[in-house]
CSV table of C-alpha atoms and ligand atoms in Angstrom, one decimal:
chain,number,residue,atom,x,y,z
A,1,UNK,CA,-0.4,0.2,-0.1
A,2,UNK,CA,1.3,3.2,-0.9
A,3,UNK,CA,2.4,5.1,2.4
A,4,UNK,CA,1.3,8.5,2.8
A,5,UNK,CA,4.3,9.9,5.1
A,6,UNK,CA,6.9,8.7,2.2
A,7,UNK,CA,4.7,9.9,-0.9
A,8,UNK,CA,4.5,13.0,1.3
A,9,UNK,CA,8.3,13.1,1.5
A,10,UNK,CA,9.0,12.7,-2.1
A,11,UNK,CA,6.7,15.4,-3.1
A,12,UNK,CA,8.7,17.2,-0.6
A,13,UNK,CA,12.2,16.9,-2.2
A,14,UNK,CA,10.7,17.8,-5.4
A,15,UNK,CA,9.1,21.1,-4.5
A,16,UNK,CA,5.5,21.2,-3.2
A,17,UNK,CA,2.0,20.9,-5.0
A,18,UNK,CA,2.8,18.3,-7.4
A,19,UNK,CA,0.5,15.3,-8.2
A,20,UNK,CA,3.3,12.7,-9.9
A,21,UNK,CA,3.2,9.1,-11.1
A,22,UNK,CA,1.3,7.2,-12.8
A,23,UNK,CA,-1.3,8.3,-10.0
A,24,UNK,CA,-1.1,11.5,-10.8
A,25,UNK,CA,-3.9,14.2,-10.7
A,26,UNK,CA,-5.8,12.1,-8.3
A,27,UNK,CA,-6.9,14.5,-6.1
A,28,UNK,CA,-7.8,17.0,-9.3
A,29,UNK,CA,-11.4,17.5,-10.3
A,30,UNK,CA,-12.6,15.8,-13.1
A,31,UNK,CA,-12.9,17.3,-16.5
A,32,UNK,CA,-14.0,15.1,-18.2
A,33,UNK,CA,-17.7,16.0,-19.7
A,34,UNK,CA,-17.9,13.8,-22.6
A,35,UNK,CA,-19.4,10.3,-22.4
A,36,UNK,CA,-18.2,7.8,-25.1
A,37,UNK,CA,-20.9,5.4,-24.9
A,38,UNK,CA,-21.1,3.7,-28.1
A,39,UNK,CA,-24.2,2.6,-29.5
A,40,UNK,CA,-24.5,-0.7,-31.1
A,41,UNK,CA,-24.8,-4.2,-29.6
A,42,UNK,CA,-22.7,-5.1,-27.1
A,43,UNK,CA,-20.8,-8.4,-28.1
A,44,UNK,CA,-19.2,-9.1,-25.1
A,45,UNK,CA,-19.7,-8.3,-21.1
A,46,UNK,CA,-16.9,-9.2,-19.1
A,47,UNK,CA,-16.4,-8.8,-15.5
A,48,UNK,CA,-13.0,-8.3,-13.8
A,49,UNK,CA,-12.3,-8.5,-10.3
A,50,UNK,CA,-9.0,-6.6,-8.9
A,51,UNK,CA,-7.9,-8.5,-5.5
A,52,UNK,CA,-5.5,-9.6,-3.6
A,53,UNK,CA,-4.5,-13.2,-4.3
A,54,UNK,CA,-1.7,-16.1,-3.0
A,55,UNK,CA,-0.2,-16.9,-5.9
A,56,UNK,CA,2.0,-20.3,-6.2
A,57,UNK,CA,5.3,-19.5,-8.0
A,58,UNK,CA,7.2,-22.6,-8.5
A,59,UNK,CA,6.4,-23.7,-4.4
A,60,UNK,CA,7.2,-20.2,-2.9
A,61,UNK,CA,3.6,-18.5,-2.1
A,62,UNK,CA,3.3,-15.0,-2.7
A,63,UNK,CA,0.4,-12.0,-1.7
A,64,UNK,CA,-0.1,-10.7,-5.3
A,65,UNK,CA,-2.6,-8.4,-6.7
A,66,UNK,CA,-3.7,-9.8,-9.8
A,67,UNK,CA,-7.4,-9.7,-11.8
A,68,UNK,CA,-8.3,-13.3,-10.4
A,69,UNK,CA,-5.3,-15.0,-12.2
A,70,UNK,CA,-1.9,-14.3,-13.0
A,71,UNK,CA,-1.9,-12.9,-15.7
A,72,UNK,CA,-5.2,-11.5,-15.4
A,73,UNK,CA,-7.8,-13.5,-17.7
A,74,UNK,CA,-7.0,-12.7,-21.3
A,75,UNK,CA,-9.9,-10.4,-22.9
A,76,UNK,CA,-10.4,-11.7,-26.6
A,77,UNK,CA,-12.9,-9.8,-29.0
A,78,UNK,CA,-12.5,-9.4,-33.0
A,79,UNK,CA,-12.0,-5.5,-33.8
A,80,UNK,CA,-15.3,-3.8,-34.2
A,81,UNK,CA,-16.7,-5.9,-31.2
A,82,UNK,CA,-18.2,-3.7,-28.8
A,83,UNK,CA,-17.6,-4.6,-24.9
A,84,UNK,CA,-18.6,-4.5,-21.9
A,85,UNK,CA,-16.2,-4.1,-19.1
A,86,UNK,CA,-17.1,-4.1,-15.7
A,87,UNK,CA,-14.0,-3.8,-12.9
A,88,UNK,CA,-15.0,-4.7,-9.9
A,89,UNK,CA,-12.3,-3.2,-7.4
A,90,UNK,CA,-11.4,-5.4,-4.3
A,91,UNK,CA,-8.0,-4.0,-3.3
A,92,UNK,CA,-7.6,-1.8,-0.2
A,93,UNK,CA,-7.0,1.3,-2.4
A,94,UNK,CA,-8.5,2.7,-5.7
A,95,UNK,CA,-7.6,1.6,-8.9
A,96,UNK,CA,-8.3,2.3,-12.7
A,97,UNK,CA,-7.9,-0.3,-15.8
A,98,UNK,CA,-5.8,1.3,-19.0
A,99,UNK,CA,-6.4,-0.3,-22.3
A,100,UNK,CA,-2.5,-0.3,-23.5
A,101,UNK,CA,-2.9,-0.1,-27.5
A,102,UNK,CA,-6.2,0.5,-28.1
A,103,UNK,CA,-7.4,3.8,-29.5
A,104,UNK,CA,-10.4,4.0,-28.0
A,105,UNK,CA,-12.2,6.9,-26.6
A,106,UNK,CA,-10.6,9.4,-24.3
A,107,UNK,CA,-13.3,9.3,-21.4
A,108,UNK,CA,-12.5,5.1,-21.3
A,109,UNK,CA,-8.8,5.2,-21.0
A,110,UNK,CA,-8.6,4.5,-17.5
A,111,UNK,CA,-6.3,7.3,-16.2
A,112,UNK,CA,-7.7,8.7,-13.0
A,113,UNK,CA,-8.3,12.6,-12.7
A,114,UNK,CA,-7.1,12.9,-16.7
A,115,UNK,CA,-9.7,10.8,-18.5
A,116,UNK,CA,-11.6,8.3,-16.3
A,117,UNK,CA,-13.1,8.5,-12.4
A,118,UNK,CA,-10.5,6.0,-10.8
A,119,UNK,CA,-12.6,3.2,-9.3
A,120,UNK,CA,-12.6,3.2,-5.3
A,121,UNK,CA,-12.0,0.6,-3.1
A,122,UNK,CA,-14.9,-1.6,-2.4
A,123,UNK,CA,-16.5,0.1,-6.1
A,124,UNK,CA,-16.9,-0.8,-9.4
A,125,UNK,CA,-16.7,1.0,-12.8
A,126,UNK,CA,-18.1,-0.2,-16.6
A,127,UNK,CA,-15.7,0.6,-19.0
A,128,UNK,CA,-17.9,0.4,-22.6
A,129,UNK,CA,-16.1,1.2,-26.1
A,130,UNK,CA,-15.7,-0.7,-29.3
A,131,UNK,CA,-12.5,-2.2,-30.0
A,132,UNK,CA,-10.9,-0.5,-33.2
A,133,UNK,CA,-7.5,-2.0,-33.5
A,134,UNK,CA,-6.2,-5.7,-34.1
A,135,UNK,CA,-3.7,-7.5,-32.4
A,136,UNK,CA,-1.4,-8.4,-29.3
A,137,UNK,CA,-2.3,-6.0,-26.9
A,138,UNK,CA,-3.1,-6.0,-22.9
A,139,UNK,CA,-4.4,-4.1,-20.0
A,140,UNK,CA,-3.4,-2.6,-16.6
A,141,UNK,CA,-3.9,-0.1,-14.0
A,142,UNK,CA,-2.6,3.4,-14.4
A,143,UNK,CA,-2.3,3.8,-10.5
A,144,UNK,CA,0.9,4.1,-8.8
A,145,UNK,CA,3.2,1.3,-9.4
A,146,UNK,CA,0.1,-1.6,-9.2
A,147,UNK,CA,1.4,-2.2,-12.7
A,148,UNK,CA,4.2,-4.3,-10.6
A,149,UNK,CA,1.8,-5.7,-8.0
A,150,UNK,CA,0.4,-8.5,-10.7
A,151,UNK,CA,-2.2,-6.4,-11.8
A,152,UNK,CA,-1.9,-7.5,-16.1
A,153,UNK,CA,-3.8,-9.4,-18.8
A,154,UNK,CA,-3.2,-9.9,-22.6
A,155,UNK,CA,-6.3,-8.0,-24.1
A,156,UNK,CA,-5.9,-10.0,-27.9
A,157,UNK,CA,-8.1,-8.3,-31.2
A,158,UNK,CA,-8.4,-10.7,-34.0
A,159,UNK,CA,-8.9,-9.5,-37.6
A,160,UNK,CA,-11.7,-10.8,-39.3
A,161,UNK,CA,-9.6,-10.3,-42.5
A,162,UNK,CA,-6.4,-12.4,-41.7
A,163,UNK,CA,-6.4,-15.7,-42.3
A,164,UNK,CA,-4.4,-17.7,-39.6
A,165,UNK,CA,-1.4,-19.3,-41.8
A,166,UNK,CA,-0.2,-20.9,-38.1
A,167,UNK,CA,-1.8,-24.0,-36.8
A,168,UNK,CA,-1.5,-22.9,-32.7
A,169,UNK,CA,-1.2,-19.7,-31.1
A,170,UNK,CA,0.5,-18.8,-27.5
A,171,UNK,CA,0.3,-16.0,-25.8
A,172,UNK,CA,3.4,-15.1,-23.2
A,173,UNK,CA,3.6,-12.4,-20.6
A,174,UNK,CA,6.8,-11.5,-19.6
A,175,UNK,CA,7.1,-9.9,-15.8
A,176,UNK,CA,9.7,-8.9,-13.5
A,177,UNK,CA,8.0,-9.9,-10.0
A,178,UNK,CA,8.8,-8.6,-6.2
A,179,UNK,CA,5.5,-8.6,-5.2
A,180,UNK,CA,5.1,-11.1,-1.9
A,181,UNK,CA,8.9,-12.5,-2.7
A,182,UNK,CA,11.0,-9.0,-2.3
A,183,UNK,CA,10.6,-6.0,-1.6
A,184,UNK,CA,6.8,-4.2,-2.6
A,185,UNK,CA,7.0,-2.2,-5.7
A,186,UNK,CA,6.1,1.5,-3.5
A,187,UNK,CA,8.7,0.6,-0.9
A,188,UNK,CA,11.0,0.0,-3.6
A,189,UNK,CA,10.1,3.2,-4.9
A,190,UNK,CA,10.5,5.1,-1.4
A,191,UNK,CA,14.4,3.2,-1.2
A,192,UNK,CA,15.2,4.3,-4.8
A,193,UNK,CA,14.0,8.3,-3.4
A,194,UNK,CA,15.7,8.0,0.0
A,195,UNK,CA,18.6,6.8,-1.5
A,196,UNK,CA,18.9,9.4,-3.9
A,197,UNK,CA,18.5,12.1,-1.1
A,198,UNK,CA,21.7,10.6,0.7
A,199,UNK,CA,23.8,10.3,-2.1
A,200,UNK,CA,22.7,13.9,-3.1
A,201,UNK,CA,24.6,15.1,-5.9
A,202,UNK,CA,26.6,12.3,-6.2
A,203,UNK,CA,25.7,9.7,-9.7
A,204,UNK,CA,24.3,13.3,-11.1
A,205,UNK,CA,23.9,12.8,-15.0
A,206,UNK,CA,22.3,9.9,-16.6
A,207,UNK,CA,21.0,7.9,-13.5
A,208,UNK,CA,23.6,5.1,-13.9
A,209,UNK,CA,21.2,2.9,-12.1
A,210,UNK,CA,22.6,-0.4,-12.1
A,211,UNK,CA,24.4,0.2,-15.6
A,212,UNK,CA,23.3,0.4,-18.7
A,213,UNK,CA,20.0,-1.2,-19.8
A,214,UNK,CA,19.7,-3.0,-16.5
A,215,UNK,CA,16.8,-0.8,-14.9
A,216,UNK,CA,16.8,0.4,-11.5
A,217,UNK,CA,15.7,-2.3,-10.0
A,218,UNK,CA,16.5,-6.0,-9.2
A,219,UNK,CA,14.3,-8.9,-9.1
A,220,UNK,CA,14.0,-12.0,-7.4
A,221,UNK,CA,12.4,-13.2,-10.0
A,222,UNK,CA,11.3,-13.5,-13.8
A,223,UNK,CA,8.2,-15.2,-15.0
A,224,UNK,CA,6.9,-16.4,-18.4
A,225,UNK,CA,2.6,-16.5,-17.7
A,226,UNK,CA,2.9,-15.9,-13.8
A,227,UNK,CA,5.3,-19.0,-13.7
A,228,UNK,CA,9.1,-19.2,-12.6
A,229,UNK,CA,11.7,-21.2,-14.2
A,230,UNK,CA,11.5,-24.3,-12.1
A,231,UNK,CA,7.7,-24.8,-13.1
A,232,UNK,CA,7.7,-23.3,-16.7
A,233,UNK,CA,4.3,-23.2,-18.4
A,234,UNK,CA,4.5,-25.5,-21.0
A,235,UNK,CA,2.5,-25.5,-24.6
A,236,UNK,CA,2.4,-29.0,-25.7
A,237,UNK,CA,2.9,-28.9,-30.2
A,238,UNK,CA,3.5,-31.1,-32.9
A,239,UNK,CA,6.7,-31.4,-34.9
A,240,UNK,CA,6.5,-29.6,-37.9
A,241,UNK,CA,3.8,-27.1,-36.3
A,242,UNK,CA,3.8,-23.4,-37.1
A,243,UNK,CA,3.4,-21.5,-33.5
A,244,UNK,CA,2.5,-17.8,-33.2
A,245,UNK,CA,3.8,-16.3,-30.2
A,246,UNK,CA,2.0,-13.1,-28.8
A,247,UNK,CA,4.7,-11.9,-26.6
A,248,UNK,CA,4.1,-9.7,-24.0
A,249,UNK,CA,6.1,-7.1,-22.1
A,250,UNK,CA,4.7,-6.3,-18.6
A,251,UNK,CA,7.7,-6.0,-17.0
A,252,UNK,CA,7.9,-2.6,-14.6
A,253,UNK,CA,11.5,-2.0,-14.5
A,254,UNK,CA,13.1,-4.7,-17.5
A,255,UNK,CA,14.1,-5.2,-20.7
A,256,UNK,CA,14.0,-8.4,-21.9
A,257,UNK,CA,16.0,-10.1,-25.1
A,258,UNK,CA,13.6,-13.6,-26.1
A,259,UNK,CA,14.9,-16.5,-27.8
A,260,UNK,CA,13.3,-19.8,-28.3
A,261,UNK,CA,16.3,-22.6,-28.3
A,262,UNK,CA,17.0,-24.0,-30.9
A,263,UNK,CA,14.7,-22.0,-33.4
A,264,UNK,CA,14.5,-18.9,-35.5
A,265,UNK,CA,11.8,-16.4,-34.9
A,266,UNK,CA,10.1,-15.1,-37.6
A,267,UNK,CA,9.0,-11.5,-37.0
A,268,UNK,CA,5.3,-10.7,-37.9
A,269,UNK,CA,3.8,-7.7,-35.8
A,270,UNK,CA,5.1,-5.3,-33.3
A,271,UNK,CA,2.4,-3.5,-31.1
A,272,UNK,CA,-0.6,-5.7,-33.3
A,273,UNK,CA,0.8,-4.2,-36.5
A,274,UNK,CA,2.6,-6.3,-39.3
A,275,UNK,CA,5.9,-5.4,-40.5
A,276,UNK,CA,8.1,-6.8,-43.1
A,277,UNK,CA,8.5,-10.4,-41.4
A,278,UNK,CA,11.9,-10.7,-40.4
A,279,UNK,CA,14.2,-13.6,-39.3
A,280,UNK,CA,15.1,-13.5,-35.8
A,281,UNK,CA,17.6,-15.9,-33.2
A,282,UNK,CA,16.8,-13.3,-30.4
A,283,UNK,CA,14.4,-10.3,-30.0
A,284,UNK,CA,14.6,-7.3,-27.5
A,285,UNK,CA,11.3,-6.4,-26.1
A,286,UNK,CA,11.0,-3.2,-23.8
A,287,UNK,CA,8.0,-2.7,-21.3
A,288,UNK,CA,4.8,-2.2,-22.7
A,289,UNK,CA,5.9,-3.4,-26.2
A,290,UNK,CA,4.6,-6.6,-28.0
A,291,UNK,CA,6.1,-8.5,-30.9
A,292,UNK,CA,4.4,-11.5,-32.4
A,293,UNK,CA,6.7,-14.3,-33.8
A,294,UNK,CA,6.0,-17.5,-36.0
A,295,UNK,CA,8.3,-20.6,-34.9
A,296,UNK,CA,7.9,-23.9,-37.3
A,297,UNK,CA,8.8,-26.2,-34.4
A,298,UNK,CA,11.1,-29.3,-34.6
A,299,UNK,CA,11.3,-32.3,-32.5
A,300,UNK,CA,11.8,-32.2,-28.5
A,301,UNK,CA,11.5,-29.6,-26.1
A,302,UNK,CA,12.7,-25.9,-26.5
A,303,UNK,CA,12.7,-23.6,-24.1
A,304,UNK,CA,11.4,-20.0,-24.5
A,305,UNK,CA,13.6,-17.5,-22.9
A,306,UNK,CA,13.4,-14.3,-21.9
A,307,UNK,CA,16.8,-12.9,-20.8
A,308,UNK,CA,16.6,-9.7,-18.4
A,309,UNK,CA,18.8,-7.3,-20.0
A,310,UNK,CA,22.0,-6.4,-17.6
A,311,UNK,CA,19.9,-8.5,-15.0
A,312,UNK,CA,20.5,-11.8,-13.2
A,313,UNK,CA,18.3,-14.5,-14.0
A,314,UNK,CA,15.9,-15.3,-16.8
A,315,UNK,CA,12.4,-16.1,-17.7
A,316,UNK,CA,11.3,-19.4,-19.3
A,317,UNK,CA,8.0,-20.9,-21.1
A,318,UNK,CA,8.7,-24.3,-22.5
A,319,UNK,CA,7.5,-26.0,-26.4
A,320,UNK,CA,7.4,-29.2,-26.5
A,321,UNK,CA,6.8,-31.7,-29.3
A,322,UNK,CA,8.4,-34.9,-27.8
A,323,UNK,CA,9.4,-35.9,-24.5
A,324,UNK,CA,13.2,-35.3,-23.2
A,325,UNK,CA,15.2,-32.2,-21.5
A,326,UNK,CA,14.5,-28.9,-22.0
A,327,UNK,CA,17.2,-27.0,-24.3
A,328,UNK,CA,17.4,-23.6,-23.0
A,329,UNK,CA,20.9,-22.4,-25.0
A,330,UNK,CA,20.2,-19.2,-26.8
A,331,UNK,CA,22.5,-18.1,-29.5
A,332,UNK,CA,24.9,-15.4,-28.7
A,333,UNK,CA,24.6,-12.3,-31.0
A,334,UNK,CA,22.4,-9.2,-30.8
A,335,UNK,CA,18.6,-9.1,-30.5
A,336,UNK,CA,16.7,-7.4,-33.3
A,337,UNK,CA,15.1,-4.0,-32.2
A,338,UNK,CA,12.4,-2.2,-33.8
A,339,UNK,CA,14.8,0.4,-35.1
A,340,UNK,CA,15.7,-3.0,-37.5
A,341,UNK,CA,12.3,-3.5,-38.8
A,342,UNK,CA,10.1,-1.8,-41.5
A,343,UNK,CA,5.9,-1.5,-41.7
A,344,UNK,CA,4.2,-3.1,-43.9
A,345,UNK,CA,2.6,-0.9,-46.8
A,346,UNK,CA,-0.7,-1.5,-45.3
A,347,UNK,CA,0.7,-0.5,-41.8
A,348,UNK,CA,1.9,2.8,-42.6
A,349,UNK,CA,1.2,6.3,-42.3
A,350,UNK,CA,-0.4,8.3,-45.7
A,351,UNK,CA,3.1,10.1,-46.6
A,352,UNK,CA,2.4,13.6,-45.5
A,353,UNK,CA,4.1,16.6,-44.3
A,354,UNK,CA,4.2,17.3,-40.3
A,355,UNK,CA,2.0,20.7,-39.4
A,356,UNK,CA,3.5,20.0,-35.8
A,357,UNK,CA,6.7,19.2,-34.6
A,358,UNK,CA,7.3,18.9,-30.4
A,359,UNK,CA,10.6,18.2,-29.5
A,360,UNK,CA,10.8,15.5,-26.3
A,361,UNK,CA,14.2,15.4,-24.3
A,362,UNK,CA,14.1,12.1,-21.9
A,363,UNK,CA,16.4,12.7,-18.9
A,364,UNK,CA,17.0,12.4,-15.3
A,365,UNK,CA,19.1,10.9,-12.1
A,366,UNK,CA,19.0,8.3,-9.3
A,367,UNK,CA,20.4,11.6,-7.0
A,368,UNK,CA,18.2,13.0,-6.7
A,369,UNK,CA,15.4,10.0,-7.8
A,370,UNK,CA,13.7,12.2,-10.9
A,371,UNK,CA,13.0,11.2,-14.2
A,372,UNK,CA,11.7,13.8,-16.5
A,373,UNK,CA,10.6,15.2,-19.6
A,374,UNK,CA,11.7,18.4,-21.4
A,375,UNK,CA,13.6,18.9,-17.6
A,376,UNK,CA,10.3,18.8,-16.0
A,377,UNK,CA,8.3,16.3,-13.6
A,378,UNK,CA,5.0,15.7,-14.7
A,379,UNK,CA,3.0,18.4,-12.9
A,380,UNK,CA,5.6,20.8,-13.9
A,381,UNK,CA,5.3,20.9,-17.4
A,382,UNK,CA,2.3,22.2,-19.8
A,383,UNK,CA,1.2,19.1,-22.0
A,384,UNK,CA,2.0,19.4,-25.3
A,385,UNK,CA,-0.7,20.2,-28.1
A,386,UNK,CA,-1.7,19.3,-30.9
A,387,UNK,CA,-5.1,20.2,-33.4
A,388,UNK,CA,-7.6,17.8,-34.3
A,389,UNK,CA,-6.5,16.6,-37.7
A,390,UNK,CA,-3.0,17.5,-37.9
A,391,UNK,CA,0.0,15.5,-38.9
A,392,UNK,CA,2.5,15.3,-35.5
A,393,UNK,CA,6.1,14.9,-35.8
A,394,UNK,CA,7.5,13.9,-32.3
A,395,UNK,CA,11.2,14.4,-31.8
A,396,UNK,CA,12.5,12.1,-29.0
A,397,UNK,CA,16.0,12.2,-27.8
A,398,UNK,CA,17.2,10.3,-24.9
A,399,UNK,CA,19.9,12.3,-22.9
A,400,UNK,CA,20.5,9.8,-20.4
A,401,UNK,CA,22.6,6.5,-20.0
A,402,UNK,CA,19.0,3.9,-19.8
A,403,UNK,CA,16.9,2.9,-22.0
A,404,UNK,CA,13.1,5.0,-22.0
A,405,UNK,CA,10.3,2.8,-23.2
A,406,UNK,CA,7.9,5.8,-24.6
A,407,UNK,CA,4.2,5.0,-24.8
A,408,UNK,CA,1.7,7.3,-26.2
A,409,UNK,CA,-2.2,6.7,-25.3
A,410,UNK,CA,-4.7,6.8,-27.9
A,411,UNK,CA,-2.8,6.7,-30.9
A,412,UNK,CA,0.3,4.3,-33.0
A,413,UNK,CA,2.4,6.2,-34.5
A,414,UNK,CA,5.0,5.5,-37.4
A,415,UNK,CA,8.8,5.3,-36.2
A,416,UNK,CA,11.1,7.0,-38.9
A,417,UNK,CA,10.5,7.0,-42.9
A,418,UNK,CA,9.2,3.4,-42.9
A,419,UNK,CA,9.5,2.2,-39.8
A,420,UNK,CA,6.9,0.0,-37.4
A,421,UNK,CA,3.8,1.2,-36.6
A,422,UNK,CA,4.0,1.1,-32.9
A,423,UNK,CA,2.4,2.6,-29.4
A,424,UNK,CA,5.6,1.8,-27.5
A,425,UNK,CA,9.4,2.5,-28.7
A,426,UNK,CA,12.3,1.7,-26.7
A,427,UNK,CA,14.5,4.2,-27.1
A,428,UNK,CA,18.0,3.0,-26.2
A,429,UNK,CA,20.6,5.8,-24.1
A,430,UNK,CA,21.6,8.4,-25.9
A,431,UNK,CA,19.6,7.4,-29.0
A,432,UNK,CA,17.5,9.8,-30.9
A,433,UNK,CA,14.1,8.9,-33.1
A,434,UNK,CA,11.7,10.6,-34.7
A,435,UNK,CA,7.8,9.5,-34.9
A,436,UNK,CA,5.0,10.9,-36.5
A,437,UNK,CA,1.0,10.1,-35.9
A,438,UNK,CA,-2.5,11.8,-37.3
A,439,UNK,CA,-4.4,13.4,-34.3
A,440,UNK,CA,-7.3,11.9,-35.0
A,441,UNK,CA,-8.3,11.4,-31.2
A,442,UNK,CA,-9.0,14.4,-29.4
A,443,UNK,CA,-8.5,14.5,-25.9
A,444,UNK,CA,-6.0,14.2,-22.9
A,445,UNK,CA,-3.7,11.6,-23.5
A,446,UNK,CA,-0.8,10.3,-21.8
A,447,UNK,CA,2.9,10.4,-22.9
A,448,UNK,CA,5.0,8.3,-20.9
A,449,UNK,CA,7.6,5.8,-20.4
A,450,UNK,CA,6.9,2.7,-19.4
A,451,UNK,CA,9.7,1.9,-16.8
A,452,UNK,CA,6.8,2.2,-14.0
A,453,UNK,CA,9.1,3.7,-11.7
A,454,UNK,CA,10.5,6.1,-14.5
A,455,UNK,CA,6.8,7.4,-14.9
A,456,UNK,CA,6.1,7.2,-11.4
A,457,UNK,CA,9.2,9.9,-10.7
A,458,UNK,CA,8.2,12.0,-13.5
A,459,UNK,CA,8.8,10.9,-16.9
A,460,UNK,CA,5.5,11.8,-18.0
A,461,UNK,CA,3.7,14.3,-19.8
A,462,UNK,CA,0.1,15.1,-22.1
A,463,UNK,CA,-0.5,15.3,-25.5
A,464,UNK,CA,-3.9,17.3,-25.1
A,465,UNK,CA,-6.0,18.6,-28.0
A,466,UNK,CA,-6.7,22.3,-28.4
A,467,UNK,CA,-10.5,22.6,-29.8
B,1,LIG,CU1,0.7,0.5,-20.7
B,1,LIG,CU2,0.3,4.4,-19.8
B,1,LIG,O1,0.3,2.7,-20.4
B,2,LIG,CU1,12.3,5.2,-18.3
């Protein structure tokens, strides 16, 4: 549970009066007046319960916050379906649900104080929207560090027009895990803030943390589908079958390098959109990103291995087509990253000149523990503004020695000239990137680093539409 004293101390450390973190602005007045209630028949009624639950992690019992299971129950729909999703909050504090990757109307986006009311403890809220975008998406709270307690689940949207050229499909949710076995996320955050105060002034610039890409937090466990390597999730298949893996990085502070032992992967989609297929031994996946790959399974048992970048340990799942030991060795080499990919023509934005350009500089430090966009923590900066219908270019510059997965709500962007269409882009240390989007979904939209600790420490801003 968030500790109000440490939270207050953190606010004081930054200067008073700022709402920070994913829970930003929970105390400000709701300014949302629009109701986004769609018309048309409801295709699915879904009920989710967020609550505290004991989970078994390979023989260790942990008290987790979940949507009933770990990961939560996947939502599966077809593009164009109207869904009504009622979320009951059995947690001891308020929560929310953000539908990561779905460009839905602003009032359903699930950001307390900005788009959607928070769901108070003991109450419920019904989200009602038409699912627009096919692909591998997911959902999680947009409240404090709740994402790192176990509250996440896949949201898979089928494309009625896409013929599945594969025999089976497997959704793999990667996670870095501490809740109930190590320090609780809020405690980790408070410790980062306290350590930043003590070191005051040392280690400025760049936030080296645990080293390049190593994140700010070391985790006792890494999971795939809620399971540690000693009790992995197993998919039984037949030799020669073609399997579609839908891989979601739900980690809070961990970039994973993923591979399938003894196999290459055919990368077909990222963040739901098709790319020109590329063959990869290894694939790098930042927090919030999704990749779909095809694998032609050989004869045996093969680990789907996710190595946490710059950290010790690994996450494992097993593709099994025969009895015997599981191969878990991945080849050496560099993983494929988003900048090596090109959008499928169907996923490209129409060619056009940008009408508005915004520069975004990402930086921060470990001492004090503050992460910023354009020099300001969330709440200290004015939102970026765009006009409805505009073509918008965002020039992203990472001026720190850590990677930041940059996520925009309510939209997708094209990376560079012909790079992939995405909603979350992993920006390596000191790297730059240009992305473009069409401002076609009015509202107030979060734009933030998907490292939950960086977002909580201020690395968030907003893209607001002028009217
Ligand atoms: Cu997946 Cu603003 O979040
Ligand atoms: Cu970050």
